[in-house]
Coordinates of C-alpha atoms and ligand atoms in Angstrom, one line a residue:
X13 CA 2.1 -34.4 -9.1
X14 CA 0.0 -32.7 -11.8
X15 CA 1.3 -31.2 -15.0
X16 CA 4.0 -28.6 -14.8
X17 CA 2.9 -25.0 -14.8
X18 CA 5.5 -24.1 -17.4
X19 CA 5.0 -27.2 -19.5
X20 CA 8.8 -27.4 -19.6
X21 CA 10.7 -27.3 -16.3
X22 CA 9.5 -28.7 -13.0
X23 CA 12.0 -27.2 -10.7
X24 CA 13.4 -23.7 -10.2
X25 CA 15.8 -22.2 -7.7
X26 CA 13.3 -19.5 -6.9
X27 CA 9.5 -19.2 -7.4
X28 CA 8.2 -15.7 -7.0
X29 CA 4.5 -15.0 -6.4
X30 CA 3.2 -11.7 -7.8
X31 CA 4.2 -9.4 -10.7
X32 CA 3.9 -5.9 -9.2
X33 CA 6.7 -3.7 -8.0
X34 CA 8.0 -6.4 -5.6
X35 CA 7.9 -9.3 -8.0
X36 CA 9.7 -7.4 -10.8
X37 CA 12.5 -6.2 -8.5
X38 CA 12.9 -9.6 -7.0
X39 CA 13.0 -11.4 -10.4
X40 CA 15.4 -8.9 -11.8
X41 CA 17.9 -9.3 -8.9
X42 CA 17.6 -13.1 -8.5
X43 CA 17.9 -13.7 -12.2
X44 CA 20.9 -11.4 -12.5
X45 CA 22.5 -13.3 -9.6
X46 CA 22.2 -16.5 -11.8
X47 CA 19.3 -18.3 -10.2
X48 CA 16.7 -20.0 -12.3
X49 CA 13.4 -18.3 -11.5
X50 CA 9.7 -18.6 -12.2
X51 CA 7.3 -15.7 -11.4
X52 CA 3.6 -16.4 -11.4
X53 CA 0.7 -14.1 -11.1
X54 CA -3.1 -14.7 -11.2
X55 CA -3.7 -11.5 -13.2
X56 CA -3.3 -11.4 -17.0
X57 CA -0.1 -9.4 -17.1
X58 CA 2.4 -7.4 -14.9
X59 CA 1.3 -4.6 -12.6
X60 CA 0.1 -6.1 -9.4
X61 CA -2.0 -3.5 -7.5
X62 CA -1.7 -1.1 -10.4
X63 CA -3.3 -3.5 -12.8
X64 CA -6.1 -4.4 -10.3
X65 CA -6.9 -0.8 -9.2
X66 CA -8.0 1.0 -12.3
X67 CA -10.7 3.1 -10.9
X68 CA -11.2 6.7 -12.1
X69 CA -8.8 9.1 -10.5
X70 CA -6.3 6.5 -9.4
X71 CA -2.8 7.8 -9.0
X72 CA 0.2 7.5 -6.7
X73 CA 0.7 10.0 -4.0
X74 CA 4.5 9.7 -4.1
X75 CA 6.8 11.7 -6.3
X76 CA 8.0 9.8 -9.4
X77 CA 11.7 9.5 -8.6
X78 CA 11.0 7.5 -5.5
X79 CA 7.9 5.8 -6.9
X80 CA 10.1 3.9 -9.3
X81 CA 13.2 1.8 -9.2
X82 CA 16.7 3.2 -9.0
X83 CA 18.6 0.0 -9.7
X84 CA 18.4 -0.1 -13.5
X85 CA 20.3 2.6 -15.4
X86 CA 18.4 1.6 -18.6
X87 CA 15.0 2.1 -17.0
X88 CA 16.1 5.3 -15.3
X89 CA 17.4 6.8 -18.5
X90 CA 14.8 5.6 -20.9
X91 CA 11.5 6.0 -19.0
X92 CA 9.9 9.4 -19.3
X93 CA 7.5 10.3 -16.5
X94 CA 4.9 13.0 -17.5
X95 CA 3.5 14.0 -14.1
X96 CA 4.5 14.0 -10.5
X97 CA 2.1 11.8 -8.6
X98 CA 1.7 9.8 -11.8
X99 CA -1.8 8.5 -12.8
X100 CA -2.4 4.8 -12.3
X101 CA -2.2 4.1 -16.1
X102 CA 1.2 5.7 -16.2
X103 CA 2.5 3.6 -13.3
X104 CA 1.1 0.5 -15.0
X105 CA 2.8 1.4 -18.3
X106 CA 6.1 1.9 -16.3
X107 CA 5.9 -1.5 -14.8
X108 CA 5.2 -3.0 -18.3
X109 CA 8.2 -1.1 -19.6
X110 CA 10.4 -2.5 -16.7
X111 CA 9.3 -6.0 -17.6
X112 CA 10.1 -5.5 -21.2
X113 CA 13.3 -3.5 -20.9
X114 CA 14.8 -5.9 -18.4
X115 CA 13.6 -8.8 -20.5
X116 CA 11.8 -10.4 -17.5
X117 CA 8.8 -11.8 -19.3
X118 CA 10.4 -15.1 -20.3
X119 CA 10.4 -16.1 -16.6
X120 CA 6.8 -15.2 -16.0
X121 CA 3.5 -17.0 -16.2
X122 CA 0.2 -15.2 -16.0
X123 CA -3.3 -16.3 -15.1
X124 CA -1.8 -18.7 -12.7
X125 CA -3.5 -18.7 -9.3
X126 CA -1.5 -20.2 -6.4
X127 CA -3.6 -22.2 -4.1
X128 CA -1.1 -24.2 -2.0
X129 CA 2.6 -24.1 -1.3
X130 CA 4.0 -26.8 0.9
X131 CA 7.6 -27.4 2.1
X132 CA 8.5 -31.0 1.8
X133 CA 11.8 -32.8 1.3
X134 CA 13.7 -29.6 1.2
X135 CA 11.7 -27.9 -1.5
X136 CA 8.5 -25.9 -2.0
X137 CA 5.8 -27.8 -3.9
X138 CA 3.3 -25.4 -5.4
X139 CA -0.1 -26.2 -6.8
X140 CA -2.3 -23.8 -8.8
X141 CA -6.0 -23.4 -9.4
X142 CA -5.9 -25.0 -12.9
X143 CA -4.3 -28.2 -11.4
X144 CA -0.8 -27.4 -12.6
X145 CA 2.2 -27.6 -10.3
X146 CA 5.9 -26.7 -9.9
X147 CA 8.6 -26.8 -7.3
X148 CA 11.2 -24.3 -6.0
X149 CA 14.0 -24.3 -3.5
X150 CA 13.1 -20.9 -2.4
X151 CA 9.6 -19.4 -2.3
X152 CA 9.2 -15.6 -2.3
X153 CA 6.0 -13.9 -1.7
X154 CA 5.6 -10.6 -3.6
X155 CA 1.8 -10.5 -3.3
X156 CA 1.6 -7.0 -2.1
X157 CA 0.0 -5.6 1.0
X158 CA -3.4 -4.7 -0.4
X159 CA -4.6 -7.5 -2.6
X160 CA -7.6 -8.9 -0.8
X161 CA -10.6 -6.7 -1.2
X162 CA -13.3 -6.4 1.4
X163 CA -16.9 -5.6 0.8
X164 CA -19.0 -3.6 3.2
X165 CA -20.8 -5.6 5.8
X166 CA -24.3 -4.5 4.9
X167 CA -27.4 -6.7 4.4
X168 CA -28.7 -7.2 0.9
X169 CA -25.6 -6.1 -1.0
X170 CA -26.0 -9.1 -3.4
X171 CA -29.5 -8.2 -4.1
X172 CA -28.6 -4.9 -5.9
X173 CA -29.6 -5.2 -9.5
X174 CA -27.7 -2.1 -10.7
X175 CA -23.9 -2.2 -11.3
X176 CA -22.0 -3.2 -8.2
X177 CA -18.3 -2.3 -8.3
X178 CA -15.3 -2.6 -6.0
X179 CA -12.5 0.0 -6.4
X180 CA -9.9 -2.7 -6.8
X181 CA -11.9 -4.7 -9.3
X182 CA -12.8 -2.0 -11.8
X183 CA -13.9 -3.3 -15.2
X184 CA -10.9 -3.4 -17.6
X185 CA -13.0 -1.7 -20.3
X186 CA -14.1 1.1 -17.9
X187 CA -17.7 2.1 -17.3
X188 CA -19.7 5.0 -18.6
X189 CA -21.2 6.8 -15.6
X190 CA -22.7 9.7 -17.7
X191 CA -26.1 10.6 -16.4
X192 CA -26.1 7.8 -13.8
X193 CA -27.2 7.9 -10.2
X194 CA -24.1 6.6 -8.3
X195 CA -23.6 5.6 -4.7
X196 CA -20.2 5.6 -3.1
X197 CA -19.4 3.7 0.1
X198 CA -15.8 4.2 1.4
X199 CA -13.8 7.3 1.7
X200 CA -10.2 6.1 2.2
X201 CA -7.5 6.9 -0.3
X202 CA -9.4 5.0 -3.1
X203 CA -12.9 6.5 -2.5
X204 CA -11.7 10.0 -2.2
X205 CA -9.8 9.8 -5.5
X206 CA -12.9 8.3 -7.2
X207 CA -15.3 11.0 -6.1
X208 CA -13.9 14.1 -7.8
X209 CA -13.0 12.0 -10.9
X210 CA -16.6 10.8 -11.5
X211 CA -18.8 13.5 -10.0
X212 CA -18.8 15.8 -13.1
X213 CA -20.3 13.2 -15.4
X214 CA -22.9 11.6 -13.0
X215 CA -26.5 12.8 -12.7
X216 CA -26.2 12.4 -8.9
X217 CA -23.7 11.1 -6.4
X218 CA -24.7 9.9 -3.0
X219 CA -21.7 9.5 -0.7
X220 CA -22.3 7.3 2.3
X221 CA -19.7 8.3 4.9
X222 CA -19.0 6.4 8.1
X223 CA -15.8 8.1 9.3
X224 CA -14.3 11.2 7.7
X225 CA -10.7 11.4 6.8
X226 CA -8.0 14.2 7.0
X227 CA -7.5 14.7 3.2
X228 CA -4.5 16.7 2.1
X229 CA -4.9 18.2 -1.4
X230 CA -2.4 17.5 -4.2
X231 CA -1.6 19.2 -7.4
X232 CA -0.2 17.3 -10.4
X233 CA 2.6 19.2 -12.0
X234 CA 3.7 18.1 -15.4
X235 CA 7.3 16.9 -15.5
X236 CA 9.4 19.1 -17.8
X237 CA 12.3 17.8 -19.9
X238 CA 14.7 19.8 -17.8
X239 CA 13.3 18.3 -14.6
X240 CA 13.4 14.8 -16.0
X241 CA 17.0 15.3 -17.1
X242 CA 18.0 16.6 -13.7
X243 CA 16.2 13.7 -11.9
X244 CA 18.1 11.2 -14.1
X245 CA 21.4 12.8 -13.1
X246 CA 20.5 13.0 -9.4
X247 CA 18.7 9.7 -9.0
X248 CA 21.3 8.2 -6.6
X249 CA 21.3 11.3 -4.4
X250 CA 17.5 11.4 -4.3
X251 CA 17.4 7.7 -3.3
X252 CA 20.1 8.2 -0.6
X253 CA 17.9 10.9 0.9
X254 CA 14.8 8.7 0.7
X255 CA 16.6 5.8 2.3
X256 CA 17.6 8.0 5.2
X257 CA 14.0 9.2 5.7
X258 CA 11.8 7.3 8.1
X259 CA 9.0 7.1 5.5
X260 CA 11.2 6.5 2.5
X261 CA 10.5 9.9 0.9
X262 CA 12.8 12.6 -0.4
X263 CA 11.9 15.2 2.1
X264 CA 13.7 17.3 4.7
X265 CA 12.8 16.5 8.3
X266 CA 11.9 19.9 9.9
X267 CA 13.9 21.1 12.8
X268 CA 10.9 22.3 14.9
X269 CA 8.0 20.6 16.6
X270 CA 4.5 22.0 16.1
X271 CA 4.4 23.5 19.6
X272 CA 7.9 25.0 19.5
X273 CA 6.6 27.9 17.5
X274 CA 3.8 30.4 18.2
X275 CA 0.3 29.9 16.8
X276 CA 0.8 32.4 14.0
X277 CA 4.0 30.9 12.8
X278 CA 2.5 27.4 13.1
X279 CA -0.4 28.5 10.9
X280 CA 2.0 30.1 8.4
X281 CA 4.0 26.9 8.1
X282 CA 0.9 24.6 7.8
X283 CA -0.5 26.9 5.2
X284 CA 2.7 27.0 3.1
X285 CA 3.0 23.2 3.0
X286 CA -0.8 22.8 2.5
X287 CA -0.3 24.9 -0.7
X288 CA 2.6 22.7 -1.7
X289 CA 0.3 19.8 -1.5
X290 CA 0.6 16.0 -1.0
X291 CA 2.8 14.5 1.7
X292 CA 4.8 17.7 2.2
X293 CA 2.1 18.7 4.7
X294 CA 2.6 15.6 6.8
X295 CA 6.4 15.4 6.5
X296 CA 7.7 19.0 6.1
X297 CA 5.8 21.1 8.5
X298 CA 6.9 19.8 11.9
X299 CA 8.9 16.8 12.9
X300 CA 6.4 15.5 15.5
X301 CA 3.0 15.2 13.7
X302 CA 3.4 11.4 13.9
X303 CA 4.9 11.2 17.4
X304 CA 3.2 13.9 19.6
X305 CA -0.5 14.0 20.2
X306 CA -0.6 17.8 20.7
X307 CA 1.2 18.3 17.4
X308 CA -1.2 15.9 15.7
X309 CA -4.1 17.8 17.2
X310 CA -2.8 21.0 15.8
X311 CA -2.6 19.6 12.3
X312 CA -6.1 18.2 12.8
X313 CA -7.5 21.6 13.7
X314 CA -5.8 23.2 10.8
X315 CA -7.3 20.8 8.3
X316 CA -10.8 21.1 9.9
X317 CA -10.4 24.9 9.4
X318 CA -9.6 24.2 5.7
X319 CA -12.7 22.0 5.3
X320 CA -14.9 24.7 6.8
X321 CA -13.3 27.2 4.5
X322 CA -13.7 25.1 1.3
X323 CA -17.1 23.4 1.8
X324 CA -19.9 25.9 1.5
X325 CA -22.7 24.1 3.2
X326 CA -21.9 24.2 7.0
X327 CA -23.7 21.0 7.8
X328 CA -21.8 19.1 5.1
X329 CA -18.5 20.7 6.3
X330 CA -19.1 19.6 9.9
X331 CA -19.8 16.0 8.7
X332 CA -16.5 16.0 6.8
X333 CA -14.5 17.2 9.9
X334 CA -13.0 14.2 11.7
X335 CA -13.3 14.5 15.4
X336 CA -13.0 10.9 16.6
X337 CA -9.3 10.5 15.9
X338 CA -6.5 12.9 15.1
X339 CA -4.2 13.4 12.1
X340 CA -2.0 10.4 11.2
X341 CA -4.5 8.0 12.9
X342 CA -5.1 6.7 9.4
X343 CA -2.6 6.6 6.6
X344 CA -2.7 10.2 5.4
X345 CA -4.7 10.2 2.1
X346 CA -4.1 12.8 -0.6
X347 CA -6.9 14.0 -2.8
X348 CA -7.4 16.4 -5.6
X349 CA -10.2 18.9 -5.1
X350 CA -11.9 16.4 -2.9
X351 CA -13.6 18.8 -0.5
X352 CA -14.5 21.2 -3.4
X353 CA -16.5 18.3 -5.0
X354 CA -19.1 18.6 -2.2
X355 CA -20.0 22.1 -3.4
X356 CA -21.5 20.5 -6.6
X357 CA -25.3 20.6 -6.2
X358 CA -25.8 17.0 -7.3
X359 CA -23.3 15.5 -4.7
X360 CA -24.9 14.5 -1.4
X361 CA -23.1 13.4 1.7
X362 CA -25.0 11.0 3.9
X363 CA -23.9 10.3 7.5
X364 CA -23.9 6.6 8.1
X365 CA -22.0 6.8 11.3
X366 CA -24.9 8.0 13.5
X367 CA -27.3 5.9 11.4
X368 CA -25.6 3.0 9.6
X369 CA -26.7 1.7 6.2
X370 CA -29.9 -0.3 7.0
X371 CA -30.1 -2.4 3.8
X372 CA -29.2 -2.6 0.2
X373 CA -32.2 -3.3 -2.0
X374 CA -32.4 -4.2 -5.7
X375 CA -32.9 -0.5 -6.4
X376 CA -30.6 1.3 -4.0
X377 CA -29.4 1.9 -0.5
X378 CA -31.6 2.4 2.5
X379 CA -30.5 4.5 5.5
X380 CA -33.1 4.6 8.2
X381 CA -36.4 5.3 6.5
X382 CA -34.9 6.8 3.4
X383 CA -34.1 4.8 0.2
X384 CA -31.5 6.3 -2.2
X385 CA -32.3 4.9 -5.7
X386 CA -29.1 4.1 -7.6
X387 CA -27.9 2.8 -11.0
X388 CA -24.4 2.1 -9.8
X389 CA -23.0 1.3 -6.3
X390 CA -19.2 1.7 -5.8
X391 CA -17.6 0.1 -2.8
X392 CA -14.2 1.6 -2.0
X393 CA -14.1 -0.3 1.2
X394 CA -10.5 -1.4 1.4
X395 CA -8.6 -4.6 1.9
X396 CA -7.6 -7.3 4.4
X397 CA -4.2 -5.6 4.5
X398 CA -0.8 -7.2 4.8
X399 CA -1.7 -10.7 6.0
X400 CA -4.8 -11.2 3.7
X401 CA -2.9 -12.4 0.6
X402 CA -0.7 -14.7 2.7
X403 CA -3.5 -16.3 4.7
X404 CA -5.9 -16.7 1.8
X405 CA -3.9 -19.5 0.4
X406 CA -2.4 -22.5 2.1
X407 CA 1.2 -21.9 2.9
X408 CA 2.3 -25.0 4.7
X409 CA 5.7 -25.1 6.3
X410 CA 7.6 -27.8 8.3
X411 CA 5.5 -30.5 10.0
X412 CA 2.3 -29.4 8.3
X413 CA 2.3 -25.9 10.0
X414 CA -0.1 -23.6 8.1
X415 CA 0.9 -19.9 8.1
X416 CA -2.7 -18.8 8.7
X417 CA -2.8 -20.9 11.8
X418 CA 0.6 -19.8 13.0
X419 CA -0.6 -16.2 12.8
X420 CA -4.1 -16.8 14.2
X421 CA -3.2 -15.3 17.6
X422 CA -0.5 -12.8 16.5
X423 CA 2.0 -12.3 13.7
X424 CA 5.5 -13.6 14.2
X425 CA 8.3 -12.8 11.7
X426 CA 11.9 -11.8 11.8
X427 CA 12.1 -8.3 10.3
X428 CA 8.9 -9.0 8.3
X429 CA 11.0 -11.2 5.9
X430 CA 11.0 -14.7 7.3
X431 CA 8.8 -16.9 9.5
X432 CA 9.9 -19.7 11.9
X433 CA 8.6 -23.1 10.6
X434 CA 8.8 -21.9 6.9
X435 CA 12.3 -22.6 5.7
X436 CA 13.6 -20.8 2.6
X437 CA 10.4 -18.7 2.5
X438 CA 10.8 -14.9 2.1
X439 CA 8.3 -12.1 2.0
X440 CA 8.7 -8.7 0.2
X441 CA 7.1 -6.0 2.3
X442 CA 5.5 -8.6 4.5
X443 CA 3.7 -7.9 7.8
X444 CA 5.9 -6.0 10.2
X445 CA 8.0 -4.3 7.6
X446 CA 8.2 -0.4 7.6
X447 CA 5.3 2.0 7.0
X448 CA 6.8 3.7 4.0
X449 CA 6.7 4.9 0.5
X450 CA 7.0 1.3 -0.8
X451 CA 9.4 1.2 -3.8
X452 CA 12.3 2.0 -1.5
X453 CA 11.9 -1.0 0.9
X454 CA 10.8 -3.1 -2.1
X455 CA 14.1 -2.5 -4.0
X456 CA 16.3 -2.8 -0.9
X457 CA 14.4 -5.9 0.2
X458 CA 14.9 -7.6 -3.2
X459 CA 18.7 -6.9 -2.9
X460 CA 18.7 -8.3 0.7
X461 CA 16.8 -11.4 -0.2
X462 CA 19.1 -12.1 -3.2
X463 CA 22.2 -11.8 -1.0
X464 CA 20.6 -14.0 1.7
X465 CA 19.8 -16.7 -0.9
X466 CA 23.4 -16.5 -2.2
X467 CA 24.6 -17.0 1.4
X468 CA 22.3 -20.0 1.8
X469 CA 23.6 -21.5 -1.4
X470 CA 27.2 -20.8 -0.6
X471 CA 26.9 -22.3 2.9
X472 CA 24.4 -25.0 2.3
X473 CA 22.0 -23.6 4.9
X474 CA 18.3 -23.3 5.0
X475 CA 17.2 -19.8 6.1
X476 CA 14.3 -19.4 8.5
X477 CA 13.6 -17.0 11.4
X478 CA 14.6 -18.3 14.8
X479 CA 11.8 -18.3 17.4
X480 CA 13.9 -15.8 19.5
X481 CA 14.2 -13.4 16.6
X482 CA 10.4 -13.5 16.1
X483 CA 9.8 -12.6 19.8
X484 CA 12.4 -9.8 19.6
X485 CA 10.9 -8.4 16.4
X486 CA 7.3 -8.5 17.7
X487 CA 8.4 -6.5 20.7
X488 CA 10.3 -4.0 18.6
X489 CA 7.3 -3.5 16.3
X490 CA 5.0 -3.0 19.3
X491 CA 7.4 -0.6 21.1
X492 CA 8.1 1.5 18.0
X493 CA 4.4 1.8 17.3
X494 CA 3.7 2.9 20.9
X495 CA 6.0 5.8 20.3
X496 CA 3.8 7.2 17.6
X497 CA 0.3 8.7 17.6
X498 CA -0.6 6.0 15.1
X499 CA -1.0 3.5 17.9
X500 CA -3.8 5.1 19.9
X501 CA -5.3 7.1 17.1
X502 CA -5.0 4.1 14.7
X503 CA -7.0 2.0 17.0
X504 CA -9.7 4.7 17.4
X505 CA -9.8 5.2 13.6
X506 CA -10.0 1.4 13.0
X507 CA -7.1 1.8 10.6
X508 CA -6.1 -1.1 8.3
X509 CA -2.5 -1.0 9.6
X510 CA -4.0 -2.3 12.9
X511 CA -6.2 -4.9 11.2
X512 CA -9.0 -3.0 12.7
X513 CA -10.9 -2.6 9.4
X514 CA -11.6 -6.4 9.2
X515 CA -14.2 -8.0 11.5
X516 CA -12.6 -10.7 13.7
X517 CA -9.0 -9.9 12.7
X518 CA -6.7 -9.6 15.7
X519 CA -5.9 -6.0 16.6
X520 CA -2.1 -5.7 16.3
X521 CA 0.3 -3.4 14.4
X522 CA 0.8 -4.8 10.9
X523 CA 3.7 -2.4 10.1
X524 CA 6.9 -1.3 11.7
X525 CA 6.6 2.4 12.7
X526 CA 10.2 2.9 13.8
X527 CA 11.4 4.2 10.4
X528 CA 12.8 2.7 7.2
X529 CA 16.3 3.9 7.9
X530 CA 16.4 2.2 11.3
X531 CA 14.9 -0.9 9.8
X532 CA 17.6 -1.0 7.0
X533 CA 20.2 -0.8 9.6
X534 CA 18.8 -3.8 11.4
X535 CA 18.7 -5.7 8.1
X536 CA 22.3 -4.8 7.4
X537 CA 23.2 -6.0 10.9
X538 CA 21.5 -9.4 10.3
X539 CA 23.5 -9.8 7.2
X540 CA 26.8 -8.8 8.9
X541 CA 26.0 -11.5 11.5
X542 CA 25.9 -14.1 8.8
X543 CA 22.1 -14.3 9.1
X544 CA 22.4 -15.9 12.6
X545 CA 18.9 -14.9 13.5
X546 CA 17.7 -16.8 10.3
X547 CA 19.5 -20.0 11.1
X548 CA 18.1 -22.6 13.5
Ligands
LIG627 P1 -9.5 2.1 3.4 O1 -8.5 3.2 3.6 O2 -9.5 0.9 4.3 O3 -11.0 2.8 3.4 C1 -12.1 2.0 3.4 C2 -13.3 2.9 3.5 O4 -14.5 2.1 3.5 C3 -13.3 3.7 4.8 O5 -13.8 5.0 4.6 C4 -14.4 2.9 5.7 O6 -15.0 3.6 6.7 C5 -15.3 2.5 4.6 N1 -16.3 1.5 4.9 C6 -16.0 0.1 5.1 N2 -17.1 -0.5 5.4 C7 -18.1 0.4 5.4 C8 -19.5 0.4 5.7 N3 -20.1 -0.8 6.0 N4 -20.2 1.5 5.7 C9 -19.6 2.7 5.4 N5 -18.3 2.8 5.1 C10 -17.6 1.7 5.1 O7 -9.4 1.5 1.9 P2 -8.8 2.2 0.6 O8 -9.4 3.6 0.4 O9 -8.9 1.3 -0.6 O10 -7.3 2.5 0.9 C11 -6.5 1.4 1.4 C12 -5.0 1.8 1.3 O11 -4.6 1.6 -0.1 C13 -4.7 3.2 1.6 O12 -4.5 3.5 3.0 C14 -3.3 3.3 0.9 O13 -2.3 2.7 1.6 C15 -3.6 2.5 -0.4 N6 -4.0 3.4 -1.5 C16 -3.1 4.4 -1.9 C17 -3.5 5.3 -2.8 C18 -2.5 6.3 -3.2 O14 -2.9 7.4 -3.4 N7 -1.3 6.0 -3.4 C19 -4.8 5.2 -3.4 C20 -5.6 4.2 -3.0 C21 -5.3 3.3 -2.0 P3 -14.4 3.7 8.1 O15 -13.3 4.7 8.1 O16 -15.5 4.2 8.9 O17 -14.0 2.3 8.5

């Protein structure tokens, strides 16, 4: 046993890993329930993904009342949001405020990088990169779903002598791109937020596109005092609606399917929600864009029409039109004047689908016979999503079973919360939890885990998914996915929610597509059954 990570206490009821939305909610609830807690994070302060991802243009694409917590009256009443779809810096400041206002910092340690957690003699033994250790009765992963960056698989990347950046590891002090020749690889949600934010200051931007995306435009309204007051009064109702929505948003599920109306009416409805911006297009046009391939095709065609309308150069417009998969095949990204940016004369779109990047040299990027000289190369190439953070470290359960090995041929969990062989280990938004606006399942999950731990303490039980529950849940996740267009289209699009963006990762659904409201019902049922499916 090395020195204690806190320098004071060796043992805690609960050890929480990660200080983002999940970690803060978990710590607040467990501490208020009277448990001794330690939260550790490898970054220098709270924020999780919002501390790591500080690239230009970063912002949430969820409306602020549901991209925040509802559980704390103090936080609800005292925090003032300035914009819908808040910029990343504002979300980070919010999380810092939550930590301060709820007085959580005393139970946190930063710059502490977990390397190994092993269950032995009824407790979790944790060791950190600096040699320090601690133990906990319960181990709770709040490491987030997108914490493990992946770099593009192109030869010579390390030889680049300009500035090489990943969207999720942006320099804390920022970087001056004025007058620079900048290359951008990756046009998922991150890359397409970066492009319009940096293009005006760069001398030249070369965008290397493999697969285009269906990008929905967003407008950032300021939040007025009246609106903020109204939201504060209506927080509970807003959250009840978000909890009842499959994707955890405060939106009305439309009555009609896309093909229930004639083409002219369909176009009118698409247009009105396109103008409203953001996820209104995906959620408030027709109820079947995620479940019916003809409806998804109709939305795809509408967006391709928008691209052709906005982008002046016809060749560039065609390159930006996705044709290999349909709308919802990837998580729908929202941008801000993304397509318009390609009308700037110094922004060049290079197709690296028909001719992949050949090589990165010290001076730039080579595609075929052409070298593009660059001062800065930005890789917005995504993450080893959902499982990456949990398999990067050694999580060792009963009888030496390592989580990474257990999942090598397929993920097994009960409700995405607990894994057989790993007693008293819980995950916030683990693999196989709902595809959703995340603060909603995060808050509800923290409350569920807190009650589960109270039950375990009361009854002297160790909680751990039964093997039967894992098989049941794997089948449910698969069946729910197959009822959506995300299944086939996600595979075609090589979406991260299928693990298809990582070479060698098994192709399987990493999220539950059956809807947050159904999922919460199943969690409630598990609790009503005295956690029978979590007791061996
Ligand atoms: P991503 O969606 O996985 O996108 C990665 C991009 O990198 C794709 O365009 C991919 O192309 C490209 N790429 C990878 N290797 C490449 C190569 N060798 N050559 C050319 N292109 C390559 O990653 P992300 O944009 O970081 O977003 C991940 C998730 O983070 C999002 O889906 C979302 O859940 C979350 N996010 C949310 C927000 C928000 O607004 N709230 C903002 C940022 C991120 P292919 O498509 O061809 O594979």
